[in-house]
mmCIF file with all atom_site columns, C-alpha atoms and ligand atoms in Angstrom:
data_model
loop_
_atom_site.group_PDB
_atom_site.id
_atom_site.type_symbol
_atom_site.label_atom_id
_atom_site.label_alt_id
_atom_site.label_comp_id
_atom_site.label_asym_id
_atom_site.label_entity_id
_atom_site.label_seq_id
_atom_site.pdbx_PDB_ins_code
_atom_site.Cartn_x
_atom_site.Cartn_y
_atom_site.Cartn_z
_atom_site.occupancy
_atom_site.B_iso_or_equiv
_atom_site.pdbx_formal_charge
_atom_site.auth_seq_id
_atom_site.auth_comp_id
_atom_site.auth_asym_id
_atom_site.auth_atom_id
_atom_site.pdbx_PDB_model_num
ATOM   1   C  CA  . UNK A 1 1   ? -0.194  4.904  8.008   1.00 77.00 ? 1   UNK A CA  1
ATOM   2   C  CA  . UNK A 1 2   ? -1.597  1.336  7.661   1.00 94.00 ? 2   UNK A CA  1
ATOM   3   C  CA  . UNK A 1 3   ? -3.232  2.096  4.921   1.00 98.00 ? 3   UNK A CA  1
ATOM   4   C  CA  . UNK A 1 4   ? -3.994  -0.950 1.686   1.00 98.00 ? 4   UNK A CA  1
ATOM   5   C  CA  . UNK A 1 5   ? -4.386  1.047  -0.796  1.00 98.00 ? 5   UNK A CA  1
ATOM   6   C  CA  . UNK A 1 6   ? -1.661  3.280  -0.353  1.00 98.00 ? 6   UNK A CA  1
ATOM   7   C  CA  . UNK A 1 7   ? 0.236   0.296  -0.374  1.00 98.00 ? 7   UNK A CA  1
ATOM   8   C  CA  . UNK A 1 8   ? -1.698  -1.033 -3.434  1.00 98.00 ? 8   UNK A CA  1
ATOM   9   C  CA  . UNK A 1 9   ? -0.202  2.131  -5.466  1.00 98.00 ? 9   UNK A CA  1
ATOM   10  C  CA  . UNK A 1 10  ? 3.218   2.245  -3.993  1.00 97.00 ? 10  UNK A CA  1
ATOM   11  C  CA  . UNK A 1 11  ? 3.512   -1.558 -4.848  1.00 97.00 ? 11  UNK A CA  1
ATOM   12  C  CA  . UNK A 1 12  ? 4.009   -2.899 -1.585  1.00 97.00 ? 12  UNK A CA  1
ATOM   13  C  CA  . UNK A 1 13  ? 1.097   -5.667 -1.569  1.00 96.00 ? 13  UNK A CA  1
ATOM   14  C  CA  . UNK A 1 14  ? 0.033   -7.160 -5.220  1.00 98.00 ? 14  UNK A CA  1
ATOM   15  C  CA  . UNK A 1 15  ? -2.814  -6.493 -7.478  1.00 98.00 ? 15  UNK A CA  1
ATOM   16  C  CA  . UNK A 1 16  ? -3.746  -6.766 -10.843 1.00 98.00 ? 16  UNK A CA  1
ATOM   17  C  CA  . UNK A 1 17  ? -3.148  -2.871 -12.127 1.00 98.00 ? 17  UNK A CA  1
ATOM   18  C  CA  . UNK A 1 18  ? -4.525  -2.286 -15.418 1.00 98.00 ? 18  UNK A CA  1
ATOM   19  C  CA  . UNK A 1 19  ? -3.120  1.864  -15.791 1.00 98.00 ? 19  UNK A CA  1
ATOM   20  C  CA  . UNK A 1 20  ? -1.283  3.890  -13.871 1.00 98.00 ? 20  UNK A CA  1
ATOM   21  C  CA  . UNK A 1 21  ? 0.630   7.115  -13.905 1.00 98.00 ? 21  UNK A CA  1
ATOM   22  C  CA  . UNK A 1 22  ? 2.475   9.419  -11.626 1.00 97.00 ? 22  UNK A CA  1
ATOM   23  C  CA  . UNK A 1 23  ? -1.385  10.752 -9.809  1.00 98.00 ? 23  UNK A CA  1
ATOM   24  C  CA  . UNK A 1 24  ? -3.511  7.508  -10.014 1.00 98.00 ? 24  UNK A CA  1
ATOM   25  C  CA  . UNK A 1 25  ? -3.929  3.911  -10.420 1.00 98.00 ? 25  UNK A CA  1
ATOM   26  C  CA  . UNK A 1 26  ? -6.419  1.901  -11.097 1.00 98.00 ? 26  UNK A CA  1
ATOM   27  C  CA  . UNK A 1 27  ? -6.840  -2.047 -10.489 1.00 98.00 ? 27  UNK A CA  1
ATOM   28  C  CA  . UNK A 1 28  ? -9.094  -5.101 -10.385 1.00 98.00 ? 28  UNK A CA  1
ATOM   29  C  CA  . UNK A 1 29  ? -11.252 -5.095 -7.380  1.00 98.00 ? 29  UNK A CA  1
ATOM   30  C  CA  . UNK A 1 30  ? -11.134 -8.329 -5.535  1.00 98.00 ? 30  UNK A CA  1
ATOM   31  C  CA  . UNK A 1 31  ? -13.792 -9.101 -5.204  1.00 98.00 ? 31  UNK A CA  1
ATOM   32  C  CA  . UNK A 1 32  ? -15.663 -8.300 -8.296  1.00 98.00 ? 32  UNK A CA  1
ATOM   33  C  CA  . UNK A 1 33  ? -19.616 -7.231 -8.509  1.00 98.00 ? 33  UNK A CA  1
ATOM   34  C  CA  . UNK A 1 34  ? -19.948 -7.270 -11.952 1.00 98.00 ? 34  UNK A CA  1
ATOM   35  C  CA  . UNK A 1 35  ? -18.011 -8.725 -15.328 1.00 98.00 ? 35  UNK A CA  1
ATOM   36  C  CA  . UNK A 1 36  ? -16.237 -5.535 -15.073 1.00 98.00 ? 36  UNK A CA  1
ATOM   37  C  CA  . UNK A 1 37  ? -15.266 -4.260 -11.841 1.00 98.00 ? 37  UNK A CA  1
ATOM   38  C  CA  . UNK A 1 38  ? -12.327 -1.770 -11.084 1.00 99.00 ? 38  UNK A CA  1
ATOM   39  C  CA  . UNK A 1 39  ? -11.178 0.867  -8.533  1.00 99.00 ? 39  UNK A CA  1
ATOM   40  C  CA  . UNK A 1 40  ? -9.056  3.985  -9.302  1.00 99.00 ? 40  UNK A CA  1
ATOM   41  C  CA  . UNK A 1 41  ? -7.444  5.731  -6.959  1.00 98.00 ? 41  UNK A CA  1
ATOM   42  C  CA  . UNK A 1 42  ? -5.207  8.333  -6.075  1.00 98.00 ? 42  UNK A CA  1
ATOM   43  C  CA  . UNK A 1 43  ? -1.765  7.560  -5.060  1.00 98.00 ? 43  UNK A CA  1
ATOM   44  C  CA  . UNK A 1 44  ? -2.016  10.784 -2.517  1.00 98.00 ? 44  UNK A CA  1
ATOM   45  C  CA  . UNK A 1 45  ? -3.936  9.577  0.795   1.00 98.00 ? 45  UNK A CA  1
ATOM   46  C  CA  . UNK A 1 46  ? -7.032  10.945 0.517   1.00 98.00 ? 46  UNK A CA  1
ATOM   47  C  CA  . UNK A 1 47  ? -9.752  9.021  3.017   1.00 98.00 ? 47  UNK A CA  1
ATOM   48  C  CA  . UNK A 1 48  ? -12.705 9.578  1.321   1.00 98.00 ? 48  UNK A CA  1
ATOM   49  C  CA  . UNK A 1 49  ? -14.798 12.273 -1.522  1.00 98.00 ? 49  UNK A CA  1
ATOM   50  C  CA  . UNK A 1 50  ? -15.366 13.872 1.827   1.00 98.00 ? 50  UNK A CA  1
ATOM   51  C  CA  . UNK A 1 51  ? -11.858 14.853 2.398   1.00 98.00 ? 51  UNK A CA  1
ATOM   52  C  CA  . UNK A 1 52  ? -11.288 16.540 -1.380  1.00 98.00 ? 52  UNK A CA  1
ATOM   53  C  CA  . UNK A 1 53  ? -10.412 20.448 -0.528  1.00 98.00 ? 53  UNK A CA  1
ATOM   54  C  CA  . UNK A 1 54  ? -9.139  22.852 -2.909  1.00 97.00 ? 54  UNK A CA  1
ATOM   55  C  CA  . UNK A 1 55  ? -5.433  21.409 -2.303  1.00 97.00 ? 55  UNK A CA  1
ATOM   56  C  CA  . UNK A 1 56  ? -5.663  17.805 -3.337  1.00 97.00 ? 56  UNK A CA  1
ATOM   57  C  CA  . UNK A 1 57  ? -8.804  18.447 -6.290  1.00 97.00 ? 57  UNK A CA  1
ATOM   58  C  CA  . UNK A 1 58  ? -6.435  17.972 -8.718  1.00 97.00 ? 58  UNK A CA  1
ATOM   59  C  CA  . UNK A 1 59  ? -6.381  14.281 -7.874  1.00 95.00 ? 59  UNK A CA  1
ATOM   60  C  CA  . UNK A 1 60  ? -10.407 14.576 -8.588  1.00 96.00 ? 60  UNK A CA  1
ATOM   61  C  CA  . UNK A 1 61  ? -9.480  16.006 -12.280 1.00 98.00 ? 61  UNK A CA  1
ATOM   62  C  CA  . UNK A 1 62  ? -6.833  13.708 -12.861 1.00 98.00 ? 62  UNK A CA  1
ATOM   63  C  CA  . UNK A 1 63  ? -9.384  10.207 -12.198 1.00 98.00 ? 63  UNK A CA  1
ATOM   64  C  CA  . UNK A 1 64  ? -12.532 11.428 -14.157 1.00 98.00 ? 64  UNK A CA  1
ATOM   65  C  CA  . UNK A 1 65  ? -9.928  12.665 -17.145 1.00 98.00 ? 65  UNK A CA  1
ATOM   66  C  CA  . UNK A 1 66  ? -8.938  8.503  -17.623 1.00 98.00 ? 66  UNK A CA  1
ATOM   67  C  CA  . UNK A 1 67  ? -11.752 7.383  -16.591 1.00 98.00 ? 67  UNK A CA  1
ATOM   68  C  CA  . UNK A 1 68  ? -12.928 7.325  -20.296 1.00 98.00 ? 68  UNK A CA  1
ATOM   69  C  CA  . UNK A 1 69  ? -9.617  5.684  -21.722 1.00 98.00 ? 69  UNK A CA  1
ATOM   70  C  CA  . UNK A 1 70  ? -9.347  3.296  -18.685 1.00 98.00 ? 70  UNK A CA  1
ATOM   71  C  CA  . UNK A 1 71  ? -13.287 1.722  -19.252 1.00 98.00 ? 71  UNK A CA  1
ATOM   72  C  CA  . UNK A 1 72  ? -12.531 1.616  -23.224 1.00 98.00 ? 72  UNK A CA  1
ATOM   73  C  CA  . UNK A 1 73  ? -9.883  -0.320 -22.506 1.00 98.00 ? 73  UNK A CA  1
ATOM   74  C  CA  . UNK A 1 74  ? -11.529 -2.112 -20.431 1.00 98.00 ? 74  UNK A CA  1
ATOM   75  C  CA  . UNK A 1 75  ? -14.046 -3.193 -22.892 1.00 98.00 ? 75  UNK A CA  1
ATOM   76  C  CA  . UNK A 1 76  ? -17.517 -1.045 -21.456 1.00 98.00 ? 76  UNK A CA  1
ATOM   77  C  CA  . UNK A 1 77  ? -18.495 0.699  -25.524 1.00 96.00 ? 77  UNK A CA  1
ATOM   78  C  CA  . UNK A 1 78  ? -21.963 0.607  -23.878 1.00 98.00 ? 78  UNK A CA  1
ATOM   79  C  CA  . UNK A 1 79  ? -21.809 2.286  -20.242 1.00 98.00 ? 79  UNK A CA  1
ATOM   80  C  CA  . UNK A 1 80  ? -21.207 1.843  -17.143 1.00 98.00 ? 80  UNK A CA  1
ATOM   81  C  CA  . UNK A 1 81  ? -21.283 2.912  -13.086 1.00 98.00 ? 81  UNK A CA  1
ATOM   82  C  CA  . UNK A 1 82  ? -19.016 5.171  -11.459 1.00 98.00 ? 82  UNK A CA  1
ATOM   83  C  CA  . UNK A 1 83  ? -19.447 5.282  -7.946  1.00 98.00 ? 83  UNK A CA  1
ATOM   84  C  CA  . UNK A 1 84  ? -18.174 6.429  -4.373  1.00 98.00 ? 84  UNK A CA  1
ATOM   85  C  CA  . UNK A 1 85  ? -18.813 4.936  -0.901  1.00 98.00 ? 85  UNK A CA  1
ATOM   86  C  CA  . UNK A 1 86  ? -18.084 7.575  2.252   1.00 98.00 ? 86  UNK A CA  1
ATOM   87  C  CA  . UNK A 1 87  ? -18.274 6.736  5.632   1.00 98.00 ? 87  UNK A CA  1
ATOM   88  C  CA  . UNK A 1 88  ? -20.200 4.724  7.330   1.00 98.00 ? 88  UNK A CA  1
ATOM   89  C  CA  . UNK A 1 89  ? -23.422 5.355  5.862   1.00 98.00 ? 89  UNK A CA  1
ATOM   90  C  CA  . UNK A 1 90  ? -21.830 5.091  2.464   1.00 98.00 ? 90  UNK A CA  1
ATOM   91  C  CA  . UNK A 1 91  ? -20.564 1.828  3.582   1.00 98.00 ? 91  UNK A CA  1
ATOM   92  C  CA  . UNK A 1 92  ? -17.097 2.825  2.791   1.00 98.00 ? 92  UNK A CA  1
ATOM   93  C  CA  . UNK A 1 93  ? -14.913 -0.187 3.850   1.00 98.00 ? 93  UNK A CA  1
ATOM   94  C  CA  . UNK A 1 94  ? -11.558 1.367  2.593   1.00 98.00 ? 94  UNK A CA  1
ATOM   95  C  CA  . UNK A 1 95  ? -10.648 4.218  3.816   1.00 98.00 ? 95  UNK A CA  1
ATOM   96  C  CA  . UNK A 1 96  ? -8.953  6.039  0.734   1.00 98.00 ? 96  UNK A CA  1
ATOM   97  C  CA  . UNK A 1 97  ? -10.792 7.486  -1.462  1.00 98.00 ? 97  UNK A CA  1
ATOM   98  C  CA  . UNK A 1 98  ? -11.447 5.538  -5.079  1.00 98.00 ? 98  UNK A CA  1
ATOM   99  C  CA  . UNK A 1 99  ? -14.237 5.480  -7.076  1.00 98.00 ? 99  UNK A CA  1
ATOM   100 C  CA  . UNK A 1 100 ? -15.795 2.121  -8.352  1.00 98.00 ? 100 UNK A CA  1
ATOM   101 C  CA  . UNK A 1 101 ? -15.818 1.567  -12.327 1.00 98.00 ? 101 UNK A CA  1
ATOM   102 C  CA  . UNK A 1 102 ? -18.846 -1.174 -12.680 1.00 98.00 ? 102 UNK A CA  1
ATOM   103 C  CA  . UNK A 1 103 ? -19.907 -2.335 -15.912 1.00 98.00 ? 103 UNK A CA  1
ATOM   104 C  CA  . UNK A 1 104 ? -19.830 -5.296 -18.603 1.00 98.00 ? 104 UNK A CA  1
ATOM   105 C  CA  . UNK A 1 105 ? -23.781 -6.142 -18.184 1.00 98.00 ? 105 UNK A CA  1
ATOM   106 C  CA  . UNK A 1 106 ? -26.783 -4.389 -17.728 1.00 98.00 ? 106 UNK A CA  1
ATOM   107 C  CA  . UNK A 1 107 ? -27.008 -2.965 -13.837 1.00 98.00 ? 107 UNK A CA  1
ATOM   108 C  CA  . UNK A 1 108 ? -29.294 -2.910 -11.440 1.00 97.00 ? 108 UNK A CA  1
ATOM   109 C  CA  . UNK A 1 109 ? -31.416 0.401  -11.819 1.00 97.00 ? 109 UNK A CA  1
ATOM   110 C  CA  . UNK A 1 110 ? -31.492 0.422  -7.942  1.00 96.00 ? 110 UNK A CA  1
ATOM   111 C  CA  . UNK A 1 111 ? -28.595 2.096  -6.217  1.00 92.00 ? 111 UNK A CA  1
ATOM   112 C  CA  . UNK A 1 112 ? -29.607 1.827  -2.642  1.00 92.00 ? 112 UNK A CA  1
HETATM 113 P  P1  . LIG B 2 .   ? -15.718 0.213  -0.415  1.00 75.84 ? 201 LIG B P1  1
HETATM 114 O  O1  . LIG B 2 .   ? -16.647 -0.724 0.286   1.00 75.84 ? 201 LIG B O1  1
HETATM 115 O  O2  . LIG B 2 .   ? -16.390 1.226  -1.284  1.00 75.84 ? 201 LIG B O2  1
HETATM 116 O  O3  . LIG B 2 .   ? -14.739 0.850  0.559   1.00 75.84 ? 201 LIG B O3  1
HETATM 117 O  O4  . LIG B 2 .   ? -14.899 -0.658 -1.443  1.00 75.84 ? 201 LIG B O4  1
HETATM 118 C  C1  . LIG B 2 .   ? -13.700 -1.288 -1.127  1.00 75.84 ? 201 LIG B C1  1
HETATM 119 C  C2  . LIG B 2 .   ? -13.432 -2.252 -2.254  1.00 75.84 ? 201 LIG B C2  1
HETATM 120 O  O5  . LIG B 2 .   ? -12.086 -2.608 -2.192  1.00 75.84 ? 201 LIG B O5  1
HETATM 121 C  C3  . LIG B 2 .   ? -14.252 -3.549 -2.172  1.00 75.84 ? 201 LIG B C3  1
HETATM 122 O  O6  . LIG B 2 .   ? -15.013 -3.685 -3.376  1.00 75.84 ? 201 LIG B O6  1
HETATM 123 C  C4  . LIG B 2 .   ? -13.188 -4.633 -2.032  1.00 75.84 ? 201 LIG B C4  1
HETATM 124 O  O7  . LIG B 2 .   ? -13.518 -5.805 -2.736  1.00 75.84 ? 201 LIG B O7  1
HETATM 125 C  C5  . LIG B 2 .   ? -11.959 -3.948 -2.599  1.00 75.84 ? 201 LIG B C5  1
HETATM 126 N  N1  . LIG B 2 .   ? -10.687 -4.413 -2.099  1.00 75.84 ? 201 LIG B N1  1
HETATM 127 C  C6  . LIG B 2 .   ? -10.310 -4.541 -0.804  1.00 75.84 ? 201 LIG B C6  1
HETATM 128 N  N2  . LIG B 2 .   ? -9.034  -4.954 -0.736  1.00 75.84 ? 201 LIG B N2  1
HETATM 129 C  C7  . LIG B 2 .   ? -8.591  -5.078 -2.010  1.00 75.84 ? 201 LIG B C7  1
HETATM 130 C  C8  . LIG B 2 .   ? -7.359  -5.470 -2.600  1.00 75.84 ? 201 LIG B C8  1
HETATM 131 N  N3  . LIG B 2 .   ? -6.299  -5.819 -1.855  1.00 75.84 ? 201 LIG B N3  1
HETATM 132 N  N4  . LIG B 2 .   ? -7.271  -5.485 -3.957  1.00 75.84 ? 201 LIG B N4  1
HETATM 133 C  C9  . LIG B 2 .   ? -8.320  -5.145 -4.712  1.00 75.84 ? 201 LIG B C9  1
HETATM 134 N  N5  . LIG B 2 .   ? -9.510  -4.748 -4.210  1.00 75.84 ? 201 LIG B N5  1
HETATM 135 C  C10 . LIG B 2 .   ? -9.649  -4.730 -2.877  1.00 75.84 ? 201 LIG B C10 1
HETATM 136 ZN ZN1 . LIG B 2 .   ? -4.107  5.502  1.654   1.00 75.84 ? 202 LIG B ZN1 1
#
């Protein structure tokens, strides 16, 4: 499967990985929409928040469980956005899942 992000966590194509374990990773997104601006992932293939099924959920626990330690280290004491983009009204460009850490300035109250 041709698949970046796969790639991104089996370390085939470079990117600036601030934590990892054996179930996730997360990195610097490219092309950053806020101070802050990371993606975590799941090293499994999922395609998208769509896809999660009673089989690969675990992957689901495993993200939102560092989430907390992977935006303190990060720097974001005073909030931040967690989001997910699926399909193409979600405008989902990459398709495996990861959910979008946003923070290190006030957001936009808009979402949409
Ligand atoms: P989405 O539109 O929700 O699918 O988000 C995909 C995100 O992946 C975008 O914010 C891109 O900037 C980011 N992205 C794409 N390729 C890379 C890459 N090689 N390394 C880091 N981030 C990437
Ligand atoms: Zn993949």
């Amino acid at each position: 499967m041709d698949c970046i992000f796969c790639k991104i966590a089996a370390g085939e194509i470079p990117s600036t990985k601030v934590f990892e374990n054996d179930k996730i990773v997360a990195f610097k997104d490219l092309n950053p929409q806020a101070p802050v601006h990371l993606l975590v992932i799941p090293r499994e293939h999922i395609a998208s928040a769509d896809e999660v099924n009673a089989d690969n959920a675990l992957s689901i626990a495993e993200i939102f469980k560092n989430i907390p330690s992977i935006a303190a280290d990060a720097g974001l004491t005073n909030g931040y956005r967690i989001i997910t983009n699926i399909g193409e009204d979600g405008c989902q460009s990459v398709k495996h899942m990861h959910f979008h850490i946003l923070g290190g300035t006030k957001l936009a109250e808009r979402m949409c």
